[in-house]
Coordinates of C-alpha atoms in Angstrom, one line a residue:
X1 CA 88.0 78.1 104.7
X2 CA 91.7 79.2 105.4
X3 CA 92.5 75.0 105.0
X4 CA 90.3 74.8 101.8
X5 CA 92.4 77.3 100.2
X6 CA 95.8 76.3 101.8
X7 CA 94.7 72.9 99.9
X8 CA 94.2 74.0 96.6
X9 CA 97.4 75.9 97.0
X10 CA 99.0 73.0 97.4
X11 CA 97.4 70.6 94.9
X12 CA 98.3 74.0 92.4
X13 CA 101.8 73.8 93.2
X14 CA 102.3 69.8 92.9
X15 CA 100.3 69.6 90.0
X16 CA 101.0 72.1 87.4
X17 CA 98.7 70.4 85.0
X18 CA 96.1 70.2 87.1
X19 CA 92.7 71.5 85.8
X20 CA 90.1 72.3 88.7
X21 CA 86.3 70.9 88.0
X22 CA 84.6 72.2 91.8
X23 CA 85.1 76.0 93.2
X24 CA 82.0 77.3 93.1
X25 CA 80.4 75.6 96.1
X26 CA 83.3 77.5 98.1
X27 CA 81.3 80.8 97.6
X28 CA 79.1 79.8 100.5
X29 CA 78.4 82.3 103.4
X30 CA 81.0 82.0 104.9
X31 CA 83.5 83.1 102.0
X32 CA 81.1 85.5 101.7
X33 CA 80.7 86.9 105.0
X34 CA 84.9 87.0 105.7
X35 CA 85.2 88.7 102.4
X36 CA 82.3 91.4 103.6
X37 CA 84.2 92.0 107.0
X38 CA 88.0 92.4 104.8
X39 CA 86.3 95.1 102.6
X40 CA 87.3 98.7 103.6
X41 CA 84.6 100.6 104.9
X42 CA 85.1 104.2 103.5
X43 CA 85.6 102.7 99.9
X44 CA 83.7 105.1 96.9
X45 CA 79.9 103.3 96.4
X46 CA 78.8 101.7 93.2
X47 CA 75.4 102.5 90.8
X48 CA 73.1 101.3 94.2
X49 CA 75.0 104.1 96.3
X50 CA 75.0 101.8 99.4
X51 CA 78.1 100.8 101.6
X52 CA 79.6 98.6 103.6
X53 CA 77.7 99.8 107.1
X54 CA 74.5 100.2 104.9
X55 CA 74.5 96.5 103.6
X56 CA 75.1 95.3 107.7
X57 CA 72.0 96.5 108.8
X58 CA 70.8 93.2 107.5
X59 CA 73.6 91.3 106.9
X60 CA 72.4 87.8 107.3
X61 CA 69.6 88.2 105.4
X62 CA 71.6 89.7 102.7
X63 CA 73.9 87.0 102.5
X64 CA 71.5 84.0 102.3
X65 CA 69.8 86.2 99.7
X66 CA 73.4 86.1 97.7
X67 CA 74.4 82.8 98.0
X68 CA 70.9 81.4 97.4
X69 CA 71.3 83.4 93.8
X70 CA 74.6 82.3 93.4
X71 CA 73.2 78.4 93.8
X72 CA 70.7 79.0 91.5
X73 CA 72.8 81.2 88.9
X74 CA 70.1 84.0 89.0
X75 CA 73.2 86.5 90.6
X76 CA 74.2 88.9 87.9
X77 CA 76.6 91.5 88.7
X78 CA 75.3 95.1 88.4
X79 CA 76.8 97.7 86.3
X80 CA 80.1 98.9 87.1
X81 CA 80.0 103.2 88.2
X82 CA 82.0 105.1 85.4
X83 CA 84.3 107.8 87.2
X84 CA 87.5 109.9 85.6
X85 CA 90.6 110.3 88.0
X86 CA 93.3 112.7 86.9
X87 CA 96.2 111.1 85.0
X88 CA 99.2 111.8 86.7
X89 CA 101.6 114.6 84.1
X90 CA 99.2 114.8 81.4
X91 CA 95.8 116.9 81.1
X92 CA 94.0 113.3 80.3
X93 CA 91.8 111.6 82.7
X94 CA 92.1 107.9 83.6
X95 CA 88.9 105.4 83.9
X96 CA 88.1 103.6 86.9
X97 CA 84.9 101.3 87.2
X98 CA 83.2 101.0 90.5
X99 CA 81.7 97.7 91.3
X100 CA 78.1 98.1 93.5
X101 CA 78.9 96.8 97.2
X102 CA 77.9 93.2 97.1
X103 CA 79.6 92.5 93.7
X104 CA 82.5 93.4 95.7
X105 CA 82.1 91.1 98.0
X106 CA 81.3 88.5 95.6
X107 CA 84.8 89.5 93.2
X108 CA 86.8 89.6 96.7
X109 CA 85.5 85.8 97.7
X110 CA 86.3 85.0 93.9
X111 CA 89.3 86.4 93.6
X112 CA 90.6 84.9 96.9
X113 CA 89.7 81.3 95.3
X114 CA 91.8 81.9 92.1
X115 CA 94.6 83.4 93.5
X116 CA 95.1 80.3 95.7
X117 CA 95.7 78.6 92.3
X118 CA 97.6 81.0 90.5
X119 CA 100.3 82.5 93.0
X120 CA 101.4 78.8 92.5
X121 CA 101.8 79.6 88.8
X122 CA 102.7 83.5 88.5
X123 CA 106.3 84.2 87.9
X124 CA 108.9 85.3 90.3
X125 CA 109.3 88.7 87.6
X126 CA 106.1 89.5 88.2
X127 CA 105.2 91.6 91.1
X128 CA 102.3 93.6 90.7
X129 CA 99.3 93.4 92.8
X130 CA 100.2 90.0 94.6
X131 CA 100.5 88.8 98.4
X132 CA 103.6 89.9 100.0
X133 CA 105.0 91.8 96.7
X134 CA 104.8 95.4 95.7
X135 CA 107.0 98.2 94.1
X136 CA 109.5 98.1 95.8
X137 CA 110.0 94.5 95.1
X138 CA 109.8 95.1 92.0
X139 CA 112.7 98.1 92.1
X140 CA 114.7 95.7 94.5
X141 CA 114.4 93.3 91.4
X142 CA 115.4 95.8 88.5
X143 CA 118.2 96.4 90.8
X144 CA 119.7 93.3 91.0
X145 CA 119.7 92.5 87.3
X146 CA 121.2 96.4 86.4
X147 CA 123.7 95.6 88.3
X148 CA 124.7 92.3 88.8
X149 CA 123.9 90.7 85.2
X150 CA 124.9 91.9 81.9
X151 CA 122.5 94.2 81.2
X152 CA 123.2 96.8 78.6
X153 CA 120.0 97.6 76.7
X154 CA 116.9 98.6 77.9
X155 CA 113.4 97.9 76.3
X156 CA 110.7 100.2 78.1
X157 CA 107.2 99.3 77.0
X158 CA 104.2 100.6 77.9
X159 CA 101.0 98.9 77.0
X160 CA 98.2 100.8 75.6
X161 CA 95.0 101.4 77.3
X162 CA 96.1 98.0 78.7
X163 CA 92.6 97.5 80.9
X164 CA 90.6 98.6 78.2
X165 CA 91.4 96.6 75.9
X166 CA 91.4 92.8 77.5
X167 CA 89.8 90.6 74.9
X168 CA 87.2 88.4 76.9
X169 CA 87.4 85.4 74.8
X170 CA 91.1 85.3 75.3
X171 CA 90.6 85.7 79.0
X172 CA 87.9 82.9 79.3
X173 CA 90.8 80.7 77.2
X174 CA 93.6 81.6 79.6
X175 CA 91.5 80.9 83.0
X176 CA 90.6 77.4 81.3
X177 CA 94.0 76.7 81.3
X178 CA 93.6 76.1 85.6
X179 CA 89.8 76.1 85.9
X180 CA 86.9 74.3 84.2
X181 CA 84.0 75.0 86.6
X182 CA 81.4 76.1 84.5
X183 CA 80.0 78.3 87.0
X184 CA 82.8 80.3 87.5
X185 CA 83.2 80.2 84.0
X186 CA 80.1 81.8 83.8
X187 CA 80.5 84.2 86.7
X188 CA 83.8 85.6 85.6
X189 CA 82.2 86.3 81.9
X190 CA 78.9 88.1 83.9
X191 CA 81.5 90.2 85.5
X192 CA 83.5 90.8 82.4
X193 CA 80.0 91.9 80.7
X194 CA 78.2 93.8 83.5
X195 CA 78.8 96.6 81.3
X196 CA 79.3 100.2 82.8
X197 CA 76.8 102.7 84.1
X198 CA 78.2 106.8 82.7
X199 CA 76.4 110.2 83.6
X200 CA 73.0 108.2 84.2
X201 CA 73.0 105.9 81.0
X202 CA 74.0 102.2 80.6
X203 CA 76.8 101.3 78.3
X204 CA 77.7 97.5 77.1
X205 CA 80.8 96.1 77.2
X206 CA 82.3 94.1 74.6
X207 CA 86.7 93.7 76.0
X208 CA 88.3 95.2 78.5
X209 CA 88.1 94.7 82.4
X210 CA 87.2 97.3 84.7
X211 CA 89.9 99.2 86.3
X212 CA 89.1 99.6 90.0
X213 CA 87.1 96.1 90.4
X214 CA 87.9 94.0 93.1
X215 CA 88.9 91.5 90.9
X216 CA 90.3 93.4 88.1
X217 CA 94.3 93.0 89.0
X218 CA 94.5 89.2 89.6
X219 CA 92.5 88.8 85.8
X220 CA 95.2 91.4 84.4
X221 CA 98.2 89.2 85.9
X222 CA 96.7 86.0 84.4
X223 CA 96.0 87.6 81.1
X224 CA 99.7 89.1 81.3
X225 CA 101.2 85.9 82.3
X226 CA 100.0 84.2 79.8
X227 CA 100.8 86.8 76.8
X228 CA 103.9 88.0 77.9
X229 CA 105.6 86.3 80.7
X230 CA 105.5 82.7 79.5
X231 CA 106.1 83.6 76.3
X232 CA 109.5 85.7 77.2
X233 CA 110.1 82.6 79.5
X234 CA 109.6 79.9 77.3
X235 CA 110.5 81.3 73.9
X236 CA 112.6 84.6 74.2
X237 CA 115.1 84.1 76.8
X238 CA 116.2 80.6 75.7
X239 CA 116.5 82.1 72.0
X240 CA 118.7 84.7 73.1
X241 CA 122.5 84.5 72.7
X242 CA 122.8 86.6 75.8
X243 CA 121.5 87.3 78.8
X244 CA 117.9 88.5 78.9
X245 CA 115.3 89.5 81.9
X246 CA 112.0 91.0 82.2
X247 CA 110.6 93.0 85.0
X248 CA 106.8 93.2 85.3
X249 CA 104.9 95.0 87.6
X250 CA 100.6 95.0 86.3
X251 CA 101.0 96.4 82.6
X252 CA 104.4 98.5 83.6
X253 CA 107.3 96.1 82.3
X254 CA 111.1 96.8 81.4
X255 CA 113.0 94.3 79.8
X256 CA 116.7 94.3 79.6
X257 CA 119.4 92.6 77.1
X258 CA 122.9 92.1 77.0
X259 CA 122.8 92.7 73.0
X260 CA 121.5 95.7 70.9
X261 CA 120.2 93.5 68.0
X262 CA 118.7 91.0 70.4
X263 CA 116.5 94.2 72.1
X264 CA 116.0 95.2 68.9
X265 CA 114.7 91.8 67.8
X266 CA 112.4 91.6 70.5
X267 CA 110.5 94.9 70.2
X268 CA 109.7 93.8 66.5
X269 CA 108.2 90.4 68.0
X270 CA 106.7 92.4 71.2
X271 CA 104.1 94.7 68.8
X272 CA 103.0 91.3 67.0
X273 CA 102.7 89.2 69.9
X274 CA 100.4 91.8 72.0
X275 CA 98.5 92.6 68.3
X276 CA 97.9 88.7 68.4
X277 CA 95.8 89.5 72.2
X278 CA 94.1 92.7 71.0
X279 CA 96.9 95.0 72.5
X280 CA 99.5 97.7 71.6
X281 CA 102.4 99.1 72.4
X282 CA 102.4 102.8 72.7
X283 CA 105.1 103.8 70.5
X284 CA 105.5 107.0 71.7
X285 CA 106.2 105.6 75.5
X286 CA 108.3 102.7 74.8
X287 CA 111.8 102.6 73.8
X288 CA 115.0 101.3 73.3
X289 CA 117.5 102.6 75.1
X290 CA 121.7 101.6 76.2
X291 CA 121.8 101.5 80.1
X292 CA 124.4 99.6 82.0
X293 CA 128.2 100.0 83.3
X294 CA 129.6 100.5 79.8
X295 CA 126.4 103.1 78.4
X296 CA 128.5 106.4 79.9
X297 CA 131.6 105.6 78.5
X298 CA 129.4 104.9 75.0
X299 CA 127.5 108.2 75.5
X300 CA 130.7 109.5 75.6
X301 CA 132.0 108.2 72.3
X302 CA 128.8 109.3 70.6
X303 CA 129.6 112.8 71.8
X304 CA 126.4 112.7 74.0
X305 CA 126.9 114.7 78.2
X306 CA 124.8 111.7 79.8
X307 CA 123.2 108.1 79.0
X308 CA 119.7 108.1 78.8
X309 CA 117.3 107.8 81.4
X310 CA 114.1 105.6 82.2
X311 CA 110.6 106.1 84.2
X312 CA 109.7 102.9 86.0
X313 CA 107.0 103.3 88.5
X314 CA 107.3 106.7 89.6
X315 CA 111.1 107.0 89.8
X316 CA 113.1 107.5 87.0
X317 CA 116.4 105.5 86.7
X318 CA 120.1 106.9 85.8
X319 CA 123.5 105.6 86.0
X320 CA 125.8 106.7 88.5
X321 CA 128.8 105.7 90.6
X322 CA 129.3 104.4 94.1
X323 CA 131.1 106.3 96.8
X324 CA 134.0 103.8 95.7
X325 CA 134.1 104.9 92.0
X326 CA 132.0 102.4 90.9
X327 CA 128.9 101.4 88.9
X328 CA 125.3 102.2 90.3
X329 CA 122.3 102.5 89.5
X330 CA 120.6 104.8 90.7
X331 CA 116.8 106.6 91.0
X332 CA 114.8 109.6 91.8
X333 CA 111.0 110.3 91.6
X334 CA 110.3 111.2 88.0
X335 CA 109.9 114.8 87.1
X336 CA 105.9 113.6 86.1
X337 CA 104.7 112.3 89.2
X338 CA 106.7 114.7 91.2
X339 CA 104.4 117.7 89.6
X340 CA 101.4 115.2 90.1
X341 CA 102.0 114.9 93.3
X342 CA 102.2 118.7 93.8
X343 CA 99.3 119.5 91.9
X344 CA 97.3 117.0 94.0
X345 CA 98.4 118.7 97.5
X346 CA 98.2 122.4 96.0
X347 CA 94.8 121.4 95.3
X348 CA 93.6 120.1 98.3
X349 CA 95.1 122.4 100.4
X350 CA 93.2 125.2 98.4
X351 CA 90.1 123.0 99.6
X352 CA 90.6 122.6 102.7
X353 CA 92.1 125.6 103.7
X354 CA 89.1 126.5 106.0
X355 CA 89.5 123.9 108.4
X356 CA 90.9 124.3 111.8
X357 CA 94.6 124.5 111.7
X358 CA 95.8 122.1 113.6
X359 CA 93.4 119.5 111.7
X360 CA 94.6 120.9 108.6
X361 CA 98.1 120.0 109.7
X362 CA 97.5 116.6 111.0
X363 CA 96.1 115.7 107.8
X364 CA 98.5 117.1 106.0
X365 CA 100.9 115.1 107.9
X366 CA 99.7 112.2 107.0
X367 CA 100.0 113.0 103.2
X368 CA 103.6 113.9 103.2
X369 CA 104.2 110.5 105.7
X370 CA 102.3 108.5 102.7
X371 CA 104.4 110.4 100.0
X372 CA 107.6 109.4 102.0
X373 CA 107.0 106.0 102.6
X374 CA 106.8 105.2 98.9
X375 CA 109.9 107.7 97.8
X376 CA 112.0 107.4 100.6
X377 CA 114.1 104.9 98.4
X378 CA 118.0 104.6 98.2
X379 CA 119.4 108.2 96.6
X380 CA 116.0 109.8 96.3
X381 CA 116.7 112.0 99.3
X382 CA 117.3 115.3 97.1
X383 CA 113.9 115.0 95.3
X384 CA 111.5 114.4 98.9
X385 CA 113.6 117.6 100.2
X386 CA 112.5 119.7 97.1
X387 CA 108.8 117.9 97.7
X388 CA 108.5 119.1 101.4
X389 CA 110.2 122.8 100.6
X390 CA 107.3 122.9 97.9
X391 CA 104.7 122.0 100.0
X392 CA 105.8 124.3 103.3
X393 CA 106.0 127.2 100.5
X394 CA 102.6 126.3 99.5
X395 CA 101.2 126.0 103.4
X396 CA 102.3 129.4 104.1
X397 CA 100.4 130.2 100.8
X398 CA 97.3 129.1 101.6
X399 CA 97.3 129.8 105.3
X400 CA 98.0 133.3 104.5
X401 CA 94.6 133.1 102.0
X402 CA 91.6 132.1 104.9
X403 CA 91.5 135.6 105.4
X404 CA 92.2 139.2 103.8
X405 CA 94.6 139.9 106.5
X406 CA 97.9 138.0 105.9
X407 CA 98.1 135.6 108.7
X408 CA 102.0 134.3 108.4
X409 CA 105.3 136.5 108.2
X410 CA 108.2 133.5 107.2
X411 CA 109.4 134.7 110.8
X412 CA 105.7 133.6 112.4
X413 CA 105.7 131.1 109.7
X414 CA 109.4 129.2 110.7
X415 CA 108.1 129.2 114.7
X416 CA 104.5 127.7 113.8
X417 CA 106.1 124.7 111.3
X418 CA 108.6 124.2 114.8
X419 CA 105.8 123.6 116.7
X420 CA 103.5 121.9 114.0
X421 CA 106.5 119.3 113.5
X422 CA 105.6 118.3 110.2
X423 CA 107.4 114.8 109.1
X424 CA 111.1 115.4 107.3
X425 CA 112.0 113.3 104.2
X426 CA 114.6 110.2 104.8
X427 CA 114.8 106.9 103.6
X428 CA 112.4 104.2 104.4
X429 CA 113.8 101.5 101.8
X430 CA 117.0 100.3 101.0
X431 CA 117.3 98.9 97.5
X432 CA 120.0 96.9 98.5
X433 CA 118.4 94.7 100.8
X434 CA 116.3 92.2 98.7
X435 CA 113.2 90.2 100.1
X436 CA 114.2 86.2 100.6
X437 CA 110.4 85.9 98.3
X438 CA 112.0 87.1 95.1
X439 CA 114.0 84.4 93.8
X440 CA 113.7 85.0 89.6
X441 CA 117.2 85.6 89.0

């Protein structure tokens, strides 16, 4: 299967105009079966509440039962579960849609198929949810162009409700553009129109695409290429008089100019372009603002302490200087998903503050190792020390609370976190050192 897909790859690449007539006989059992063995086994269930060691009680059975539907085109993807996850900084609560157990399977064979065509096409500025790319890429990137390019003016935009509002018919017209199939045609649509299943009651679904599916960020990177990365390819950056790049990660994307009017320009034709795709810019997220070598010494003029700042996944960006005197930029968790992240671990510490210690304490463990891995980036140092003071202070807390009778004096406290070990902040990424992958500028 690996060499089917290798091939594709390949005929993608060679032939940009190449439109692909035959997929669906690659969902056979044994797409199937791989993508049943790659799924994570303690994922949340769908509307049929059954799992991955649930559906390998019969396995086989199962997927003969699956493909023979899919032959026949009598498989039709169940309702997606409706559940609310907390938005990080705000009291609001973000969607997520939960595909049953063997539409996952099916979305993960599918989405394996299409993405050996489109990685061919997606664009090195894009870094979201693809094979050997991730955030850090994507800061690596921003880096670069901050720094090394003429850069001077920001344009932060935030998309609104991005997944919710994915116009189907637009997404059928952009997957045309590379596939023809009719019966993936008609399998990506079923999946775009399963509908969702909320507090017991089925609800129909005319645009958007399911946060959470399987398949849900590869169809959000070809919509997105298509409206906004091509376009600022193609049309924007060769109308520009200066220099102009784009960083995009899923639906979080920064653009940055050399010349006010030209950022300006491009907001303008930013709100009518998405409005063209049935999105929006939300106006009180984005903005335009002066960021570069020469935006302190402007701040200055304009009688302001410090240039502005900008959030760009997680950490937000300010300009400093090097050791040397010199330019930087540089980054620190933003002040938003730094009281996320403390709300989350205050809140499951309260939880599970009645399990043995020592198990409380390796699992905590791992949480701060996870929260380290992803912040321990060049000069973010000072904000994972203020993260792990935070969460000792709030350990001692609720260690103190299993029982009326204080447990901890800070004395007791400081010898039981010296035997406990619990992981220390430093710096797992350097943004200076850039993956050979990432060749867009």
């Amino acid at each position: 299967m690996e060499t089917k897909l290798a091939r594709i790859a390949k005929i993608a690449k060679e032939r940009p105009q190449e439109k692909f007539t035959s997929l669906a006989h690659l969902l056979n059992k044994e797409m199937l079966e791989k993508s049943h063995r790659s799924l994570i086994r303690e994922k949340a269930t769908g509307v049929d509440g059954i799992g991955k060691e649930d559906y390998e009680e019969n396995l086989q059975e199962n997927l003969e039962d699956l493909v023979g539907r899919l032959k026949r085109m009598a498989y039709r993807p169940q309702p997606v579960k409706r559940v609310y996850i907390p938005k990080a900084g705000t009291n609001k609560k973000r969607p997520l849609g939960i595909p049953a157990y063997e539409d996952k399977i099916v979305q993960h064979a599918l989405n394996q198929i299409l993405s050996s065509i489109y990685e061919t096409d997606f664009l090195d500025c894009s870094c979201g949810f693809r094979p050997q790319r991730g955030c850090h890429d994507a800061l690596q990137l921003l880096e670069k162009i901050l720094v090394t390019k003429r850069a001077n003016y920001i344009v932060d935009a935030d998309i609104k409700g991005f997944f919710d509002n994915v116009d189907h018919e637009w997404m059928m017209k952009f997957i045309g553009h590379r596939v023809v199939d009719p019966s993936i045609h008609r399998l990506i649509r079923r999946i775009l129109k399963s509908g969702c299943m909320e507090q017991g009651k089925w609800q129909e679904v005319e645009e958007g695409c399911p946060q959470g599916g399987v398949i849900s960020p590869l169809l959000a990177n070809v919509y997105l290429h298509y409206v906004v990365d091509l376009w600022f390819e193609k049309i924007i950056r060769p109308r520009c008089k200066g220099e102009a790049y784009m960083v995009r990660y899923a639906d979080d994307i920064v653009f940055c100019f050399q010349y006010e009017t030209e950022a300006q320009r491009f907001y303008e034709e930013l709100i009518i372009r998405l409005g063209k795709f049935n999105l929006e810019i939300a106006q009180e997220k984005t903005k335009i603002i002066p960021f570069g070598r020469y935006a302190e010494s402007n701040a200055r003029k304009q009688d302001e302490k410090k240039p502005d700042t900008f959030d760009f996944l997680g950490f937000t960006h300010y300009c400093g200087k090097s050791q040397n005197g010199k330019y930087r930029v540089k980054r620190k968790t933003s002040r938003k998903k730094l009281k996320a992240s403390l709300a989350r671990m205050k809140e499951w510490l309260r939880t599970n503050r009645i399990i043995p210690t020592w198990d409380l304490v390796e699992k905590l463990k791992s949480k701060m190792q996870g929260h380290y891995q992803y912040y321990g980036i060049t000069d973010n140092i000072f904000s994972m020390e203020q993260y792990a003071y935070k969460v000792r202070v709030m350990l001692f807390k609720w260690l103190n609370r299993r029982s009326q009778k204080k447990s901890f004096t800070w004395d007791k406290f400081r010898k039981f976190l010296a035997k406990c070990s619990l992981p220390k902040p430093r710096i797992y990424v350097s943004i200076f050192k850039r993956r050979p992958h990432i060749g867009y500028i």
